Amino acid sequence: MSLKKMNNQNMPAHIAMIMDGNGRWAKEKGLKRTAGHEEGAKVVREITKYCSNIGIKYLTLYAFSTENWQRPKLEVEFLMKLLDRYFKKELPIYLENNVRFKPIGDLSRFSKYLQKTIRDVEEKTSHCTGLTQVLALNYGSKDEIIRAIKKLNEQELEVSEENLESCLDTAGMPDVDIMIRTSGEVRLSNYLLWQNAYAEMFFTPTYWPDFNSSELDDIISDFVKRERRFGGI
Ligand code: IPE
Ligand code: IPE
Ligand code: MG
């Protein structure tokens, strides 16, 4: 079945992914872990373009977690440089594809320079009306919820689902419909705990650098056949 021909109401509005397995992909090939991150960045582009082409509204990708600072210093430094290079190279591609870019997470822990690069891409793509590509950067769901509760308190808002949602980094976005984790691990690793409340989950053994649009296509085809009951019957 061609995804383009599928009934719109069955299509997911929001797909979230945990891009995992870069290091193992590289190690199995006798390469350094960093080679896996490099390759993984190319897959981000392919998947983003694909989602944009088939009319997905939100694609949220886990790029760096609040826990990833625990990695060896050299790997963290490499990832910071890779992010900077990625954003600089990516801007024209976002614009060509009418993709709006939005970061979630606590950017304040990144260098001022990287923060500026990220904000710049966000601002320059803010007029785009196609897919919104969300990158989770220094993101942790517990951290996000705590920051949201602080905002609620500051604004003296009543504690309600709606008000809390309006204070999350993902404010204004629909909840996750499809949540995919690559690399065979079956856990959420502090990712979108609130937003995944009713997501359909998919876990594939494929390492992220080997993931592609054809596998995503199979997952979406499976998703549209699932019956989502949201607590009803
Ligand atoms: C995911 O791949 C990328 C990041 C967390 C930045 P990993 O680096 O976690 O790869 P594995 O899980 O060690 O194979
Ligand atoms: C989750 O992957 C974070 C990202 C993909 C950015 P990890 O590789 O850091 O997760 P754990 O440590 O295996 O749970
Ligand atoms: Mg991992």
PDB file of N, CA and C in Angstrom, residues 134-167:
ATOM      1  N   VAL A 134      11.800  18.156  15.279  1.00  0.00           N
ATOM      2  CA  VAL A 134      12.165  18.525  16.644  1.00  0.00           C
ATOM      3  C   VAL A 134      13.390  17.713  17.028  1.00  0.00           C
ATOM      4  N   LEU A 135      14.437  18.376  17.471  1.00  0.00           N
ATOM      5  CA  LEU A 135      15.597  17.629  17.960  1.00  0.00           C
ATOM      6  C   LEU A 135      15.684  17.787  19.464  1.00  0.00           C
ATOM      7  N   ALA A 136      15.790  16.650  20.156  1.00  0.00           N
ATOM      8  CA  ALA A 136      15.911  16.657  21.605  1.00  0.00           C
ATOM      9  C   ALA A 136      17.392  16.772  21.953  1.00  0.00           C
ATOM     10  N   LEU A 137      17.764  17.919  22.511  1.00  0.00           N
ATOM     11  CA  LEU A 137      19.171  18.260  22.744  1.00  0.00           C
ATOM     12  C   LEU A 137      19.383  18.590  24.217  1.00  0.00           C
ATOM     13  N   ASN A 138      20.274  17.884  24.853  1.00  0.00           N
ATOM     14  CA  ASN A 138      20.369  17.921  26.315  1.00  0.00           C
ATOM     15  C   ASN A 138      18.949  17.805  26.870  1.00  0.00           C
ATOM     16  N   TYR A 139      18.267  16.790  26.386  1.00  0.00           N
ATOM     17  CA  TYR A 139      16.876  16.557  26.763  1.00  0.00           C
ATOM     18  C   TYR A 139      16.790  15.383  27.740  1.00  0.00           C
ATOM     19  N   GLY A 140      15.983  15.570  28.767  1.00  0.00           N
ATOM     20  CA  GLY A 140      15.615  14.491  29.678  1.00  0.00           C
ATOM     21  C   GLY A 140      14.181  14.785  30.068  1.00  0.00           C
ATOM     22  N   SER A 141      13.347  13.758  30.026  1.00  0.00           N
ATOM     23  CA  SER A 141      11.935  13.991  30.285  1.00  0.00           C
ATOM     24  C   SER A 141      11.693  14.462  31.718  1.00  0.00           C
ATOM     25  N   LYS A 142      12.437  13.897  32.676  1.00  0.00           N
ATOM     26  CA  LYS A 142      12.246  14.307  34.071  1.00  0.00           C
ATOM     27  C   LYS A 142      12.646  15.772  34.228  1.00  0.00           C
ATOM     28  N   ASP A 143      13.745  16.143  33.606  1.00  0.00           N
ATOM     29  CA  ASP A 143      14.207  17.540  33.652  1.00  0.00           C
ATOM     30  C   ASP A 143      13.153  18.468  33.033  1.00  0.00           C
ATOM     31  N   GLU A 144      12.578  18.042  31.908  1.00  0.00           N
ATOM     32  CA  GLU A 144      11.565  18.860  31.229  1.00  0.00           C
ATOM     33  C   GLU A 144      10.340  19.060  32.135  1.00  0.00           C
ATOM     34  N   ILE A 145       9.911  17.973  32.797  1.00  0.00           N
ATOM     35  CA  ILE A 145       8.719  18.065  33.652  1.00  0.00           C
ATOM     36  C   ILE A 145       8.996  18.976  34.857  1.00  0.00           C
ATOM     37  N   ILE A 146      10.180  18.855  35.434  1.00  0.00           N
ATOM     38  CA  ILE A 146      10.532  19.719  36.568  1.00  0.00           C
ATOM     39  C   ILE A 146      10.562  21.190  36.120  1.00  0.00           C
ATOM     40  N   ARG A 147      11.179  21.456  34.964  1.00  0.00           N
ATOM     41  CA  ARG A 147      11.208  22.846  34.472  1.00  0.00           C
ATOM     42  C   ARG A 147       9.786  23.347  34.231  1.00  0.00           C
ATOM     43  N   ALA A 148       8.912  22.462  33.732  1.00  0.00           N
ATOM     44  CA  ALA A 148       7.517  22.856  33.458  1.00  0.00           C
ATOM     45  C   ALA A 148       6.796  23.199  34.769  1.00  0.00           C
ATOM     46  N   ILE A 149       7.039  22.396  35.799  1.00  0.00           N
ATOM     47  CA  ILE A 149       6.368  22.660  37.085  1.00  0.00           C
ATOM     48  C   ILE A 149       6.849  24.001  37.656  1.00  0.00           C
ATOM     49  N   LYS A 150       8.141  24.271  37.498  1.00  0.00           N
ATOM     50  CA  LYS A 150       8.656  25.573  37.965  1.00  0.00           C
ATOM     51  C   LYS A 150       7.958  26.718  37.238  1.00  0.00           C
ATOM     52  N   LYS A 151       7.778  26.550  35.912  1.00  0.00           N
ATOM     53  CA  LYS A 151       7.088  27.605  35.126  1.00  0.00           C
ATOM     54  C   LYS A 151       5.648  27.779  35.605  1.00  0.00           C
ATOM     55  N   LEU A 152       4.980  26.649  35.867  1.00  0.00           N
ATOM     56  CA  LEU A 152       3.589  26.704  36.366  1.00  0.00           C
ATOM     57  C   LEU A 152       3.526  27.542  37.640  1.00  0.00           C
ATOM     58  N   ASN A 153       4.478  27.264  38.535  1.00  0.00           N
ATOM     59  CA  ASN A 153       4.521  27.991  39.806  1.00  0.00           C
ATOM     60  C   ASN A 153       4.780  29.473  39.582  1.00  0.00           C
ATOM     61  N   GLU A 154       5.761  29.771  38.731  1.00  0.00           N
ATOM     62  CA  GLU A 154       6.105  31.175  38.476  1.00  0.00           C
ATOM     63  C   GLU A 154       4.907  31.947  37.938  1.00  0.00           C
ATOM     64  N   GLN A 155       4.162  31.274  37.036  1.00  0.00           N
ATOM     65  CA  GLN A 155       3.013  31.953  36.417  1.00  0.00           C
ATOM     66  C   GLN A 155       1.750  31.829  37.258  1.00  0.00           C
ATOM     67  N   GLU A 156       1.896  31.218  38.427  1.00  0.00           N
ATOM     68  CA  GLU A 156       0.779  31.007  39.348  1.00  0.00           C
ATOM     69  C   GLU A 156      -0.428  30.384  38.660  1.00  0.00           C
ATOM     70  N   LEU A 157      -0.130  29.373  37.822  1.00  0.00           N
ATOM     71  CA  LEU A 157      -1.206  28.680  37.103  1.00  0.00           C
ATOM     72  C   LEU A 157      -1.717  27.512  37.934  1.00  0.00           C
ATOM     73  N   GLU A 158      -2.979  27.219  37.764  1.00  0.00           N
ATOM     74  CA  GLU A 158      -3.576  26.071  38.439  1.00  0.00           C
ATOM     75  C   GLU A 158      -2.928  24.794  37.882  1.00  0.00           C
ATOM     76  N   VAL A 159      -2.752  23.790  38.728  1.00  0.00           N
ATOM     77  CA  VAL A 159      -2.153  22.538  38.256  1.00  0.00           C
ATOM     78  C   VAL A 159      -3.219  21.737  37.504  1.00  0.00           C
ATOM     79  N   SER A 160      -3.053  21.649  36.181  1.00  0.00           N
ATOM     80  CA  SER A 160      -3.973  20.845  35.369  1.00  0.00           C
ATOM     81  C   SER A 160      -3.158  20.264  34.215  1.00  0.00           C
ATOM     82  N   GLU A 161      -3.698  19.236  33.560  1.00  0.00           N
ATOM     83  CA  GLU A 161      -2.970  18.635  32.430  1.00  0.00           C
ATOM     84  C   GLU A 161      -2.690  19.689  31.363  1.00  0.00           C
ATOM     85  N   GLU A 162      -3.719  20.477  31.072  1.00  0.00           N
ATOM     86  CA  GLU A 162      -3.589  21.471  30.011  1.00  0.00           C
ATOM     87  C   GLU A 162      -2.506  22.508  30.332  1.00  0.00           C
ATOM     88  N   ASN A 163      -2.515  22.996  31.574  1.00  0.00           N
ATOM     89  CA  ASN A 163      -1.527  24.009  31.953  1.00  0.00           C
ATOM     90  C   ASN A 163      -0.120  23.430  31.996  1.00  0.00           C
ATOM     91  N   LEU A 164       0.002  22.202  32.493  1.00  0.00           N
ATOM     92  CA  LEU A 164       1.337  21.599  32.534  1.00  0.00           C
ATOM     93  C   LEU A 164       1.853  21.416  31.110  1.00  0.00           C
ATOM     94  N   GLU A 165       0.969  20.924  30.222  1.00  0.00           N
ATOM     95  CA  GLU A 165       1.375  20.726  28.827  1.00  0.00           C
ATOM     96  C   GLU A 165       1.849  22.029  28.191  1.00  0.00           C
ATOM     97  N   SER A 166       1.186  23.112  28.558  1.00  0.00           N
ATOM     98  CA  SER A 166       1.540  24.409  27.952  1.00  0.00           C
ATOM     99  C   SER A 166       2.908  24.886  28.447  1.00  0.00           C
ATOM    100  N   CYS A 167       3.431  24.261  29.497  1.00  0.00           N
ATOM    101  CA  CYS A 167       4.750  24.641  30.019  1.00  0.00           C
ATOM    102  C   CYS A 167       5.851  23.654  29.623  1.00  0.00           C
TER     103      CYS A 167
END
